Amino acid sequence: MKNKVEAKGKAQLIIDGKTYDLPVLKGSVGPDVIDIRTLYRDAGVFTFDPGFTSTASCESQITYIDGDEGTLLYRGYPIDQLADNSSFLEVAYLLLHGELPSASELETFEYTITRHTMLHDQFDQFFRGYRRDAHPMAVMVGTVGALSAFYHDSTDISDPEARTIASHRMIAKMPTIAARAYKYSIGQPFISPRNELDYSSNFLRMCFAVPAEDYKVSKTLSRAMDKIFILHADHEQNASTSTVRLAGSSGANPFACISSGIASLWGPAHGGANEAALSMLAEIGSVDKIPEYIRKAKDKNDPFRLMGFGHRVYKNYDPRAKVMRETCHQVLGELGITNDPLLDVAMELERIALEDEYFVEKKLYPNIDFYSGITLRAMGFPTEMFTVLFALARTVGWIAQWTEMIEDPSQKIGRPRQIFTGDNERDYLPLNQR
Ligand code: SDX
């Protein structure tokens, strides 16, 4: 770890008249933390924080979010600057290594990743076990977990070399697996990666090319895809990243850990929100129906929520949503889509919600999932593929966070406790006495 935490005095806890001193630690930016690692040993009590709304689970140097300001930094670099000036593989290198690469470092990294994009020929059999109408996220969870059956030479997590090659394999093979999940769902033959193409162009070609004719990747769409991957690459200790860290803390191999992250990301409250947001916009259908859905979203007795709105950390506009909205307009422009009714609904829904006192008071703003669905649909992806694309991009964040955890000397298996409210000890009752 580069910048160690620094002690910043102490907090005092008084329990049953006894005072406990707890160290307060300060990071490079963001809220201080109260170190409670010895609390149970010294005071015999647990803290209680379901959903971890006030709990820091680890020390990290990868990504920082200021929820009030609406800023997101990857290794200190603002997300909008990276989206405008960098490439996904350059951002992947930054997340993994902590610094932007030199020209030769980037060239070597791109060469290495490109030459890990192929899959073992037998691997393709896994897809054939699924129904054609299987949700592609179900395919991703299964096939990515199965990678560990092919790469025993890179599952020894104590070997830095093995960790590096497993990381490169994951980042390189996710687009190939994701494209295969899509092709399988539409009954088209798999398209092999091409080494002369960049990461996002290769992915678009594997998704949309057919053997019957040449496929020319649109530079604008490839650039948009790359930008979308950058926006989704990492995001502190969100639900799926925390899942990967917890799975990895037991020493599980990286392929299995990434598979657990994919499973967690699938939920509609998390990465599944981009698919749910587009379905919601389609259900609303037209601008005149918006007030009815705003009312439903505010009704405590109605489970309906505005998908793509709200965030555990952002209490301001998600900076990724701003870039996503610009990219949405660029893609629709490139494709000559001048009037997309769902975009009209999205823009009007955003305008109304941001003026409504319920959303203002609860600080609910559009998040990254609000505009991504419209963009991805315009690019030709079916709704079910949206979260797959999120998982593809987030793989580098999961890998970076997993590596940071494994290399942290203070790392130990994650094992939360509980407050137990069930039955106290009681004796077994024979059947004839119940
Ligand atoms: C992602 O953590 C990350 O970083 C995730 C992510 C990443 O990059 O990894 O950013 C990706 O998951 C983005 C979020 C995508 N999810 C959605 O868009 C689904 C819709 N949003 C909500 O489900 C919700 O906002 C969450 C899950 C995102 C956050 O929920 P919290 O932090 O647990 O907040 P909450 O549910 O306690 O909501 C606070 C209040 C509640 O009202 P009260 O009980 O206080 O009266 O706001 C309300 C909620 O009812 N509320 C909403 C709402 N989101 C919250 N009301 C209507 N519509 C919404 N979308």
CSV table of C-alpha atoms and ligand atoms in Angstrom, one decimal:
chain,number,residue,atom,x,y,z
A,1,MET,CA,0.0,0.0,0.0
A,2,LYS,CA,1.5,3.4,-1.0
A,3,ASN,CA,-0.1,6.0,1.4
A,4,LYS,CA,-0.7,4.3,4.8
A,5,VAL,CA,-3.6,5.4,6.9
A,6,GLU,CA,-2.6,7.8,9.6
A,7,ALA,CA,-3.8,7.8,13.2
A,8,LYS,CA,-5.9,10.9,13.9
A,9,GLY,CA,-6.6,10.6,17.7
A,10,LYS,CA,-9.3,8.4,19.2
A,11,ALA,CA,-13.1,8.0,19.7
A,12,GLN,CA,-14.5,7.0,23.1
A,13,LEU,CA,-17.3,4.5,23.6
A,14,ILE,CA,-18.9,4.2,27.0
A,15,ILE,CA,-20.6,0.8,27.7
A,16,ASP,CA,-22.1,0.1,31.1
A,17,GLY,CA,-20.1,3.0,32.5
A,18,LYS,CA,-16.8,1.7,31.1
A,19,THR,CA,-14.9,3.8,28.6
A,20,TYR,CA,-13.2,2.2,25.6
A,21,ASP,CA,-10.8,4.2,23.4
A,22,LEU,CA,-11.0,3.4,19.7
A,23,PRO,CA,-8.4,4.7,17.3
A,24,VAL,CA,-9.6,7.2,14.6
A,25,LEU,CA,-7.8,6.7,11.2
A,26,LYS,CA,-7.5,9.1,8.4
A,27,GLY,CA,-7.2,8.2,4.7
A,28,SER,CA,-5.9,10.4,1.9
A,29,VAL,CA,-9.5,11.8,1.2
A,30,GLY,CA,-13.0,11.0,2.5
A,31,PRO,CA,-14.5,10.3,5.9
A,32,ASP,CA,-12.3,9.2,8.8
A,33,VAL,CA,-12.9,5.7,10.2
A,34,ILE,CA,-13.2,4.4,13.7
A,35,ASP,CA,-11.1,1.3,14.0
A,36,ILE,CA,-13.2,-1.3,15.9
A,37,ARG,CA,-11.1,-4.4,15.2
A,38,THR,CA,-10.5,-5.0,18.9
A,39,LEU,CA,-14.0,-3.9,20.1
A,40,TYR,CA,-15.4,-7.5,20.6
A,41,ARG,CA,-12.1,-8.6,22.3
A,42,ASP,CA,-12.1,-5.7,24.7
A,43,ALA,CA,-15.8,-4.9,25.2
A,44,GLY,CA,-17.6,-8.1,24.3
A,45,VAL,CA,-20.0,-6.3,21.9
A,46,PHE,CA,-20.5,-6.3,18.1
A,47,THR,CA,-21.4,-3.3,16.0
A,48,PHE,CA,-24.6,-3.7,13.9
A,49,ASP,CA,-24.8,-2.3,10.3
A,50,PRO,CA,-26.9,-4.4,7.9
A,51,GLY,CA,-26.3,-3.2,4.4
A,52,PHE,CA,-23.0,-1.7,5.6
A,53,THR,CA,-24.3,1.9,5.3
A,54,SER,CA,-21.7,3.1,7.8
A,55,THR,CA,-19.0,0.5,7.5
A,56,ALA,CA,-15.7,0.5,5.7
A,57,SER,CA,-14.8,-3.1,4.9
A,58,CYS,CA,-11.2,-2.6,3.7
A,59,GLU,CA,-8.5,-0.1,3.0
A,60,SER,CA,-8.2,0.6,-0.7
A,61,GLN,CA,-6.3,2.8,-3.1
A,62,ILE,CA,-8.2,2.1,-6.4
A,63,THR,CA,-11.4,4.1,-6.6
A,64,TYR,CA,-12.8,7.0,-4.7
A,65,ILE,CA,-16.4,8.4,-4.8
A,66,ASP,CA,-17.5,11.7,-3.3
A,67,GLY,CA,-21.2,11.1,-3.2
A,68,ASP,CA,-22.1,14.6,-2.2
A,69,GLU,CA,-20.0,16.3,-4.9
A,70,GLY,CA,-20.8,13.6,-7.5
A,71,THR,CA,-17.2,12.9,-8.3
A,72,LEU,CA,-15.6,9.5,-9.2
A,73,LEU,CA,-11.8,9.0,-9.3
A,74,TYR,CA,-10.0,6.0,-10.7
A,75,ARG,CA,-6.5,6.0,-9.0
A,76,GLY,CA,-7.1,9.8,-8.6
A,77,TYR,CA,-8.1,10.6,-12.2
A,78,PRO,CA,-11.6,12.0,-12.7
A,79,ILE,CA,-13.9,9.7,-14.6
A,80,ASP,CA,-14.9,12.3,-17.2
A,81,GLN,CA,-11.3,13.0,-18.1
A,82,LEU,CA,-10.6,9.3,-18.5
A,83,ALA,CA,-13.8,8.8,-20.5
A,84,ASP,CA,-12.9,11.7,-22.9
A,85,ASN,CA,-9.1,11.0,-23.2
A,86,SER,CA,-8.3,7.4,-22.4
A,87,SER,CA,-9.1,3.9,-23.7
A,88,PHE,CA,-10.6,0.9,-21.7
A,89,LEU,CA,-7.3,-1.0,-21.8
A,90,GLU,CA,-5.3,2.0,-20.6
A,91,VAL,CA,-7.9,2.4,-17.8
A,92,ALA,CA,-7.6,-1.3,-17.0
A,93,TYR,CA,-3.8,-0.9,-16.7
A,94,LEU,CA,-4.3,2.1,-14.5
A,95,LEU,CA,-6.8,0.3,-12.2
A,96,LEU,CA,-4.5,-2.8,-12.0
A,97,HIS,CA,-1.1,-1.0,-11.6
A,98,GLY,CA,-2.0,2.4,-10.0
A,99,GLU,CA,-0.4,4.5,-12.6
A,100,LEU,CA,-1.1,5.4,-16.3
A,101,PRO,CA,1.1,3.3,-18.5
A,102,SER,CA,3.9,4.6,-20.7
A,103,ALA,CA,3.6,4.1,-24.4
A,104,SER,CA,5.6,0.9,-24.3
A,105,GLU,CA,3.8,-0.4,-21.2
A,106,LEU,CA,0.5,0.2,-22.9
A,107,GLU,CA,1.6,-1.5,-26.1
A,108,THR,CA,2.8,-4.6,-24.2
A,109,PHE,CA,-0.4,-4.7,-22.1
A,110,GLU,CA,-2.6,-4.4,-25.2
A,111,TYR,CA,-0.5,-7.1,-27.0
A,112,THR,CA,-0.8,-9.5,-24.0
A,113,ILE,CA,-4.5,-9.0,-23.5
A,114,THR,CA,-5.2,-9.4,-27.3
A,115,ARG,CA,-3.4,-12.7,-27.3
A,116,HIS,CA,-5.5,-14.2,-24.5
A,117,THR,CA,-8.9,-13.5,-26.2
A,118,MET,CA,-9.3,-17.0,-27.6
A,119,LEU,CA,-11.1,-19.8,-25.6
A,120,HIS,CA,-10.2,-23.5,-25.4
A,121,ASP,CA,-12.0,-25.2,-28.3
A,122,GLN,CA,-13.8,-27.5,-25.8
A,123,PHE,CA,-15.0,-24.5,-23.8
A,124,ASP,CA,-17.6,-23.8,-26.5
A,125,GLN,CA,-19.4,-27.0,-25.5
A,126,PHE,CA,-20.6,-25.3,-22.3
A,127,PHE,CA,-22.8,-22.9,-24.2
A,128,ARG,CA,-24.6,-25.8,-25.9
A,129,GLY,CA,-25.9,-27.1,-22.5
A,130,TYR,CA,-28.1,-24.0,-22.1
A,131,ARG,CA,-31.5,-23.4,-23.7
A,132,ARG,CA,-31.3,-20.8,-26.4
A,133,ASP,CA,-33.6,-18.6,-24.4
A,134,ALA,CA,-31.5,-18.8,-21.3
A,135,HIS,CA,-30.8,-15.3,-19.8
A,136,PRO,CA,-27.2,-14.5,-20.9
A,137,MET,CA,-26.3,-13.6,-17.3
A,138,ALA,CA,-27.1,-17.2,-16.3
A,139,VAL,CA,-24.7,-18.3,-19.1
A,140,MET,CA,-22.0,-15.9,-17.9
A,141,VAL,CA,-22.2,-17.1,-14.3
A,142,GLY,CA,-21.8,-20.7,-15.4
A,143,THR,CA,-19.2,-20.4,-18.1
A,144,VAL,CA,-17.0,-17.9,-16.3
A,145,GLY,CA,-16.9,-20.2,-13.2
A,146,ALA,CA,-16.0,-23.0,-15.5
A,147,LEU,CA,-12.9,-21.2,-16.7
A,148,SER,CA,-11.2,-22.6,-13.5
A,149,ALA,CA,-11.6,-26.1,-15.0
A,150,PHE,CA,-9.3,-25.0,-17.9
A,151,TYR,CA,-6.6,-23.0,-16.2
A,152,HIS,CA,-5.2,-24.9,-13.3
A,153,ASP,CA,-1.9,-23.3,-14.1
A,154,SER,CA,-3.2,-19.9,-13.0
A,155,THR,CA,-5.3,-20.7,-10.0
A,156,ASP,CA,-2.6,-20.7,-7.3
A,157,ILE,CA,-3.4,-17.4,-5.8
A,158,SER,CA,-0.2,-17.4,-3.7
A,159,ASP,CA,1.9,-17.2,-6.9
A,160,PRO,CA,2.1,-13.6,-8.2
A,161,GLU,CA,2.8,-14.9,-11.8
A,162,ALA,CA,-0.3,-17.1,-11.7
A,163,ARG,CA,-2.4,-14.1,-10.4
A,164,THR,CA,-1.1,-12.0,-13.2
A,165,ILE,CA,-1.9,-14.4,-16.0
A,166,ALA,CA,-5.3,-15.3,-14.5
A,167,SER,CA,-6.1,-11.5,-14.4
A,168,HIS,CA,-5.0,-11.1,-18.1
A,169,ARG,CA,-7.0,-14.2,-19.1
A,170,MET,CA,-10.2,-12.9,-17.3
A,171,ILE,CA,-10.0,-9.4,-18.9
A,172,ALA,CA,-9.2,-10.8,-22.3
A,173,LYS,CA,-11.8,-13.6,-22.4
A,174,MET,CA,-14.8,-11.8,-21.0
A,175,PRO,CA,-15.7,-10.1,-24.4
A,176,THR,CA,-15.3,-13.5,-26.2
A,177,ILE,CA,-17.6,-15.2,-23.7
A,178,ALA,CA,-20.1,-12.4,-23.7
A,179,ALA,CA,-20.2,-12.3,-27.5
A,180,ARG,CA,-20.7,-16.1,-27.5
A,181,ALA,CA,-23.6,-15.8,-25.0
A,182,TYR,CA,-25.2,-13.3,-27.4
A,183,LYS,CA,-24.6,-15.3,-30.6
A,184,TYR,CA,-25.8,-18.5,-28.9
A,185,SER,CA,-29.1,-16.8,-27.9
A,186,ILE,CA,-29.8,-15.7,-31.5
A,187,GLY,CA,-28.7,-19.0,-33.1
A,188,GLN,CA,-25.8,-17.5,-35.0
A,189,PRO,CA,-22.3,-19.1,-35.3
A,190,PHE,CA,-19.6,-17.9,-32.9
A,191,ILE,CA,-17.2,-15.3,-34.4
A,192,SER,CA,-13.5,-15.6,-33.4
A,193,PRO,CA,-11.5,-12.6,-32.1
A,194,ARG,CA,-9.1,-10.9,-34.4
A,195,ASN,CA,-5.7,-9.8,-33.2
A,196,GLU,CA,-5.5,-6.7,-35.4
A,197,LEU,CA,-8.6,-5.1,-33.7
A,198,ASP,CA,-8.7,-3.1,-30.5
A,199,TYR,CA,-10.6,-4.4,-27.5
A,200,SER,CA,-14.0,-2.8,-28.2
A,201,SER,CA,-13.9,-3.2,-32.0
A,202,ASN,CA,-13.1,-6.9,-31.5
A,203,PHE,CA,-16.0,-7.2,-29.1
A,204,LEU,CA,-18.5,-5.5,-31.5
A,205,ARG,CA,-17.3,-7.6,-34.4
A,206,MET,CA,-17.7,-10.9,-32.4
A,207,CYS,CA,-21.2,-9.8,-31.5
A,208,PHE,CA,-22.5,-8.4,-34.9
A,209,ALA,CA,-20.4,-10.0,-37.7
A,210,VAL,CA,-21.7,-13.0,-39.6
A,211,PRO,CA,-19.6,-15.4,-41.6
A,212,ALA,CA,-21.6,-14.6,-44.8
A,213,GLU,CA,-20.1,-11.2,-45.2
A,214,ASP,CA,-17.3,-8.8,-44.1
A,215,TYR,CA,-18.1,-6.6,-41.1
A,216,LYS,CA,-16.7,-3.1,-40.7
A,217,VAL,CA,-16.7,-1.8,-37.2
A,218,SER,CA,-18.0,1.8,-36.9
A,219,LYS,CA,-15.3,3.9,-35.2
A,220,THR,CA,-17.9,6.0,-33.5
A,221,LEU,CA,-19.7,2.9,-32.0
A,222,SER,CA,-16.4,1.3,-31.1
A,223,ARG,CA,-15.3,4.5,-29.3
A,224,ALA,CA,-18.7,4.7,-27.6
A,225,MET,CA,-18.4,1.1,-26.5
A,226,ASP,CA,-15.0,1.8,-25.1
A,227,LYS,CA,-16.3,4.8,-23.2
A,228,ILE,CA,-19.2,2.8,-21.8
A,229,PHE,CA,-16.7,0.1,-20.6
A,230,ILE,CA,-14.6,2.8,-18.9
A,231,LEU,CA,-17.6,4.2,-17.1
A,232,HIS,CA,-18.5,0.7,-15.7
A,233,ALA,CA,-14.9,-0.4,-14.8
A,234,ASP,CA,-14.9,0.0,-11.0
A,235,HIS,CA,-16.8,1.7,-8.2
A,236,GLU,CA,-15.4,1.2,-4.7
A,237,GLN,CA,-16.9,-1.6,-2.5
A,238,ASN,CA,-20.3,-2.0,-4.2
A,239,ALA,CA,-22.3,-5.2,-3.7
A,240,SER,CA,-20.6,-7.3,-6.5
A,241,THR,CA,-17.1,-6.1,-5.6
A,242,SER,CA,-17.7,-6.9,-2.0
A,243,THR,CA,-18.9,-10.3,-3.1
A,244,VAL,CA,-15.7,-10.9,-5.1
A,245,ARG,CA,-13.6,-9.7,-2.1
A,246,LEU,CA,-15.5,-12.0,0.3
A,247,ALA,CA,-15.3,-15.0,-2.0
A,248,GLY,CA,-11.6,-14.3,-2.6
A,249,SER,CA,-10.8,-14.0,1.2
A,250,SER,CA,-11.3,-17.7,1.6
A,251,GLY,CA,-8.6,-18.4,-1.1
A,252,ALA,CA,-11.0,-19.3,-3.8
A,253,ASN,CA,-9.6,-19.1,-7.4
A,254,PRO,CA,-10.1,-15.9,-9.3
A,255,PHE,CA,-12.4,-17.4,-11.9
A,256,ALA,CA,-14.8,-18.6,-9.3
A,257,CYS,CA,-14.6,-15.2,-7.5
A,258,ILE,CA,-15.4,-13.3,-10.7
A,259,SER,CA,-18.3,-15.7,-11.3
A,260,SER,CA,-19.7,-14.8,-7.8
A,261,GLY,CA,-19.4,-11.1,-8.7
A,262,ILE,CA,-21.4,-11.7,-11.9
A,263,ALA,CA,-24.1,-13.4,-9.9
A,264,SER,CA,-24.3,-10.4,-7.4
A,265,LEU,CA,-24.3,-7.8,-10.2
A,266,TRP,CA,-27.3,-9.5,-11.9
A,267,GLY,CA,-29.7,-8.2,-9.2
A,268,PRO,CA,-32.1,-5.4,-10.4
A,269,ALA,CA,-31.0,-3.2,-7.5
A,270,HIS,CA,-27.4,-3.4,-8.8
A,271,GLY,CA,-26.2,-4.1,-12.3
A,272,GLY,CA,-29.5,-5.5,-13.4
A,273,ALA,CA,-30.9,-2.0,-13.2
A,274,ASN,CA,-29.9,-1.1,-16.7
A,275,GLU,CA,-32.1,-3.8,-18.1
A,276,ALA,CA,-34.9,-2.9,-15.6
A,277,ALA,CA,-34.6,0.8,-16.5
A,278,LEU,CA,-35.2,0.2,-20.2
A,279,SER,CA,-38.1,-2.1,-19.4
A,280,MET,CA,-39.5,0.6,-17.1
A,281,LEU,CA,-39.2,3.3,-19.9
A,282,ALA,CA,-40.9,0.9,-22.3
A,283,GLU,CA,-43.7,0.3,-19.8
A,284,ILE,CA,-44.2,4.0,-19.3
A,285,GLY,CA,-44.2,4.2,-23.1
A,286,SER,CA,-45.1,7.9,-23.5
A,287,VAL,CA,-44.4,11.2,-21.8
A,288,ASP,CA,-48.0,11.7,-20.7
A,289,LYS,CA,-47.8,8.5,-18.6
A,290,ILE,CA,-44.9,9.9,-16.5
A,291,PRO,CA,-46.9,11.6,-13.7
A,292,GLU,CA,-48.6,8.3,-12.9
A,293,TYR,CA,-45.2,6.5,-12.6
A,294,ILE,CA,-43.7,9.3,-10.5
A,295,ARG,CA,-46.7,8.9,-8.2
A,296,LYS,CA,-46.1,5.1,-8.0
A,297,ALA,CA,-42.4,5.7,-7.2
A,298,LYS,CA,-43.4,7.9,-4.3
A,299,ASP,CA,-46.1,5.6,-2.9
A,300,LYS,CA,-44.7,3.7,0.1
A,301,ASN,CA,-47.2,1.0,-0.5
A,302,ASP,CA,-46.1,0.5,-4.1
A,303,PRO,CA,-43.0,-1.6,-4.6
A,304,PHE,CA,-42.3,0.3,-7.9
A,305,ARG,CA,-39.1,2.3,-8.0
A,306,LEU,CA,-37.7,4.4,-10.7
A,307,MET,CA,-35.0,2.1,-12.1
A,308,GLY,CA,-31.8,3.9,-12.9
A,309,PHE,CA,-32.5,6.5,-10.1
A,310,GLY,CA,-31.0,6.7,-6.7
A,311,HIS,CA,-27.7,5.4,-5.3
A,312,ARG,CA,-26.3,4.3,-1.9
A,313,VAL,CA,-23.4,6.7,-2.3
A,314,TYR,CA,-24.2,9.4,-4.8
A,315,LYS,CA,-26.5,12.1,-3.3
A,316,ASN,CA,-25.8,14.1,-6.4
A,317,TYR,CA,-25.8,13.4,-10.1
A,318,ASP,CA,-23.8,10.3,-10.9
A,319,PRO,CA,-20.9,11.7,-13.0
A,320,ARG,CA,-21.1,8.5,-15.1
A,321,ALA,CA,-24.7,9.3,-16.0
A,322,LYS,CA,-23.7,12.7,-17.4
A,323,VAL,CA,-21.1,11.0,-19.7
A,324,MET,CA,-23.6,8.3,-20.5
A,325,ARG,CA,-26.2,10.8,-21.5
A,326,GLU,CA,-23.7,12.6,-23.9
A,327,THR,CA,-22.7,9.2,-25.3
A,328,CYS,CA,-26.3,8.3,-25.8
A,329,HIS,CA,-26.9,11.4,-28.0
A,330,GLN,CA,-23.6,10.7,-29.9
A,331,VAL,CA,-24.7,7.1,-30.7
A,332,LEU,CA,-28.2,8.0,-31.7
A,333,GLY,CA,-26.8,10.7,-33.9
A,334,GLU,CA,-24.3,8.4,-35.5
A,335,LEU,CA,-27.1,5.9,-36.2
A,336,GLY,CA,-29.4,8.6,-37.6
A,337,ILE,CA,-32.0,7.9,-34.9
A,338,THR,CA,-33.6,11.4,-34.6
A,339,ASN,CA,-36.5,10.5,-32.5
A,340,ASP,CA,-36.3,7.7,-30.0
A,341,PRO,CA,-39.6,7.7,-27.9
A,342,LEU,CA,-37.8,6.0,-25.0
A,343,LEU,CA,-35.2,8.8,-25.0
A,344,ASP,CA,-38.0,11.4,-25.0
A,345,VAL,CA,-39.5,9.6,-22.0
A,346,ALA,CA,-36.1,9.3,-20.3
A,347,MET,CA,-35.3,13.0,-20.7
A,348,GLU,CA,-38.8,14.2,-19.6
A,349,LEU,CA,-38.8,11.7,-16.7
A,350,GLU,CA,-35.4,13.0,-15.5
A,351,ARG,CA,-36.6,16.7,-15.8
A,352,ILE,CA,-39.8,16.0,-13.8
A,353,ALA,CA,-38.0,13.9,-11.2
A,354,LEU,CA,-35.3,16.4,-10.6
A,355,GLU,CA,-37.9,19.1,-9.9
A,356,ASP,CA,-40.1,16.9,-7.6
A,357,GLU,CA,-39.6,17.6,-3.9
A,358,TYR,CA,-39.7,13.8,-3.1
A,359,PHE,CA,-36.6,13.2,-5.3
A,360,VAL,CA,-35.0,16.4,-4.3
A,361,GLU,CA,-35.4,15.7,-0.5
A,362,LYS,CA,-34.2,12.1,-0.8
A,363,LYS,CA,-31.4,13.3,-3.2
A,364,LEU,CA,-32.4,10.8,-5.9
A,365,TYR,CA,-30.6,11.4,-9.2
A,366,PRO,CA,-30.1,9.4,-12.3
A,367,ASN,CA,-27.4,6.8,-12.0
A,368,ILE,CA,-25.3,5.1,-14.6
A,369,ASP,CA,-28.1,2.7,-15.5
A,370,PHE,CA,-30.6,5.4,-16.5
A,371,TYR,CA,-29.2,6.2,-20.0
A,372,SER,CA,-27.1,3.1,-20.7
A,373,GLY,CA,-30.0,1.0,-21.8
A,374,ILE,CA,-31.2,3.4,-24.5
A,375,THR,CA,-27.6,3.6,-25.8
A,376,LEU,CA,-27.0,-0.1,-25.8
A,377,ARG,CA,-30.4,-0.9,-27.4
A,378,ALA,CA,-29.6,1.6,-30.2
A,379,MET,CA,-26.2,-0.1,-30.7
A,380,GLY,CA,-28.1,-3.4,-31.4
A,381,PHE,CA,-27.9,-5.2,-28.1
A,382,PRO,CA,-31.0,-6.9,-26.7
A,383,THR,CA,-32.1,-5.8,-23.2
A,384,GLU,CA,-30.9,-9.1,-21.7
A,385,MET,CA,-27.3,-8.3,-22.7
A,386,PHE,CA,-27.1,-5.0,-20.9
A,387,THR,CA,-25.9,-6.4,-17.6
A,388,VAL,CA,-23.6,-8.8,-19.4
A,389,LEU,CA,-21.8,-5.7,-20.8
A,390,PHE,CA,-21.7,-4.2,-17.3
A,391,ALA,CA,-20.1,-7.4,-16.0
A,392,LEU,CA,-17.6,-7.4,-18.9
A,393,ALA,CA,-16.4,-4.0,-18.0
A,394,ARG,CA,-16.5,-4.5,-14.2
A,395,THR,CA,-14.3,-7.5,-14.5
A,396,VAL,CA,-11.2,-5.3,-14.5
A,397,GLY,CA,-12.4,-3.6,-11.3
A,398,TRP,CA,-13.2,-6.9,-9.6
A,399,ILE,CA,-9.8,-8.2,-10.6
A,400,ALA,CA,-8.0,-5.0,-9.3
A,401,GLN,CA,-9.9,-5.1,-6.0
A,402,TRP,CA,-9.3,-8.9,-5.6
A,403,THR,CA,-5.6,-8.5,-6.2
A,404,GLU,CA,-5.4,-5.6,-3.7
A,405,MET,CA,-7.0,-7.8,-1.1
A,406,ILE,CA,-4.8,-10.8,-1.8
A,407,GLU,CA,-1.7,-8.6,-1.6
A,408,ASP,CA,-2.8,-6.8,1.6
A,409,PRO,CA,-0.6,-8.3,4.4
A,410,SER,CA,-3.4,-7.7,6.9
A,411,GLN,CA,-5.9,-9.7,4.8
A,412,LYS,CA,-7.9,-12.4,6.5
A,413,ILE,CA,-11.0,-14.4,5.7
A,414,GLY,CA,-14.1,-12.3,5.9
A,415,ARG,CA,-16.4,-13.6,8.6
A,416,PRO,CA,-19.1,-11.1,9.8
A,417,ARG,CA,-21.1,-11.8,13.1
A,418,GLN,CA,-24.8,-11.2,13.8
A,419,ILE,CA,-27.3,-10.2,16.5
A,420,PHE,CA,-29.2,-13.4,17.3
A,421,THR,CA,-32.9,-13.1,18.1
A,422,GLY,CA,-33.9,-16.7,17.6
A,423,ASP,CA,-34.7,-19.4,20.3
A,424,ASN,CA,-32.4,-19.9,23.2
A,425,GLU,CA,-31.2,-23.5,23.9
A,426,ARG,CA,-34.0,-26.0,24.3
A,427,ASP,CA,-34.3,-29.8,24.4
A,428,TYR,CA,-35.4,-32.0,21.6
A,429,LEU,CA,-39.1,-33.0,21.8
A,430,PRO,CA,-39.9,-36.6,20.6
A,431,LEU,CA,-42.6,-36.7,17.9
A,432,ASN,CA,-45.3,-38.1,20.2
A,433,GLN,CA,-44.9,-35.1,22.5
A,434,ARG,CA,-45.4,-32.3,19.9
B,1,SDX,C1,-25.6,0.3,-9.4
B,1,SDX,O1,-23.1,0.6,-5.1
B,1,SDX,C2,-22.7,0.9,-6.4
B,1,SDX,O2,-21.7,1.6,-6.5
B,1,SDX,C3,-23.5,0.4,-7.5
B,1,SDX,C4,-23.2,0.8,-8.9
B,1,SDX,C5,-21.8,0.4,-9.4
B,1,SDX,O3,-21.3,1.0,-10.2
B,1,SDX,O4,-21.4,-0.7,-8.9
B,1,SDX,O5,-23.2,2.3,-8.9
B,1,SDX,C6,-24.2,0.3,-9.9
B,1,SDX,O6,-26.0,-0.6,-8.8
B,1,SDX,C7,-26.4,1.6,-9.5
B,1,SDX,C8,-27.8,1.5,-8.8
B,1,SDX,C9,-28.7,0.8,-9.8
B,1,SDX,N1,-30.0,0.5,-9.1
B,1,SDX,C10,-31.1,1.1,-9.5
B,1,SDX,O7,-31.2,2.1,-10.3
B,1,SDX,C11,-32.4,0.6,-8.8
B,1,SDX,C12,-33.3,1.7,-8.3
B,1,SDX,N2,-32.5,2.4,-7.1
B,1,SDX,C13,-32.9,1.9,-5.8
B,1,SDX,O8,-33.3,0.6,-5.7
B,1,SDX,C14,-31.9,2.4,-4.7
B,1,SDX,O9,-31.8,3.8,-5.0
B,1,SDX,C15,-30.6,1.8,-4.6
B,1,SDX,C16,-30.7,0.3,-4.3
B,1,SDX,C17,-29.7,2.1,-5.7
B,1,SDX,C18,-30.0,2.5,-3.3
B,1,SDX,O10,-30.8,2.1,-2.3
B,1,SDX,P1,-30.3,2.5,-0.7
B,1,SDX,O11,-29.1,3.2,-0.7
B,1,SDX,O12,-30.5,1.3,0.1
B,1,SDX,O13,-31.4,3.6,-0.4
B,1,SDX,P2,-32.8,3.3,0.1
B,1,SDX,O14,-33.4,2.1,-0.6
B,1,SDX,O15,-32.8,3.2,1.6
B,1,SDX,O16,-33.6,4.6,-0.4
B,1,SDX,C19,-33.6,5.7,0.4
B,1,SDX,C20,-35.0,6.3,0.2
B,1,SDX,C21,-36.1,5.3,0.5
B,1,SDX,O17,-37.2,6.0,0.9
B,1,SDX,P3,-37.5,6.1,2.5
B,1,SDX,O18,-37.6,4.6,3.0
B,1,SDX,O19,-36.3,6.8,3.2
B,1,SDX,O20,-38.8,6.8,2.7
B,1,SDX,O21,-35.2,6.7,-1.2
B,1,SDX,C22,-36.2,5.9,-1.8
B,1,SDX,C23,-36.4,4.7,-0.9
B,1,SDX,O22,-37.8,4.3,-1.0
B,1,SDX,N3,-35.7,5.5,-3.1
B,1,SDX,C24,-36.4,5.5,-4.2
B,1,SDX,C25,-35.5,5.1,-5.2
B,1,SDX,N4,-34.3,4.8,-4.7
B,1,SDX,C26,-34.4,5.1,-3.3
B,1,SDX,N5,-37.7,5.9,-4.5
B,1,SDX,C27,-38.1,5.8,-5.8
B,1,SDX,N6,-37.3,5.4,-6.8
B,1,SDX,C28,-36.0,5.0,-6.5
B,1,SDX,N7,-35.2,4.6,-7.5
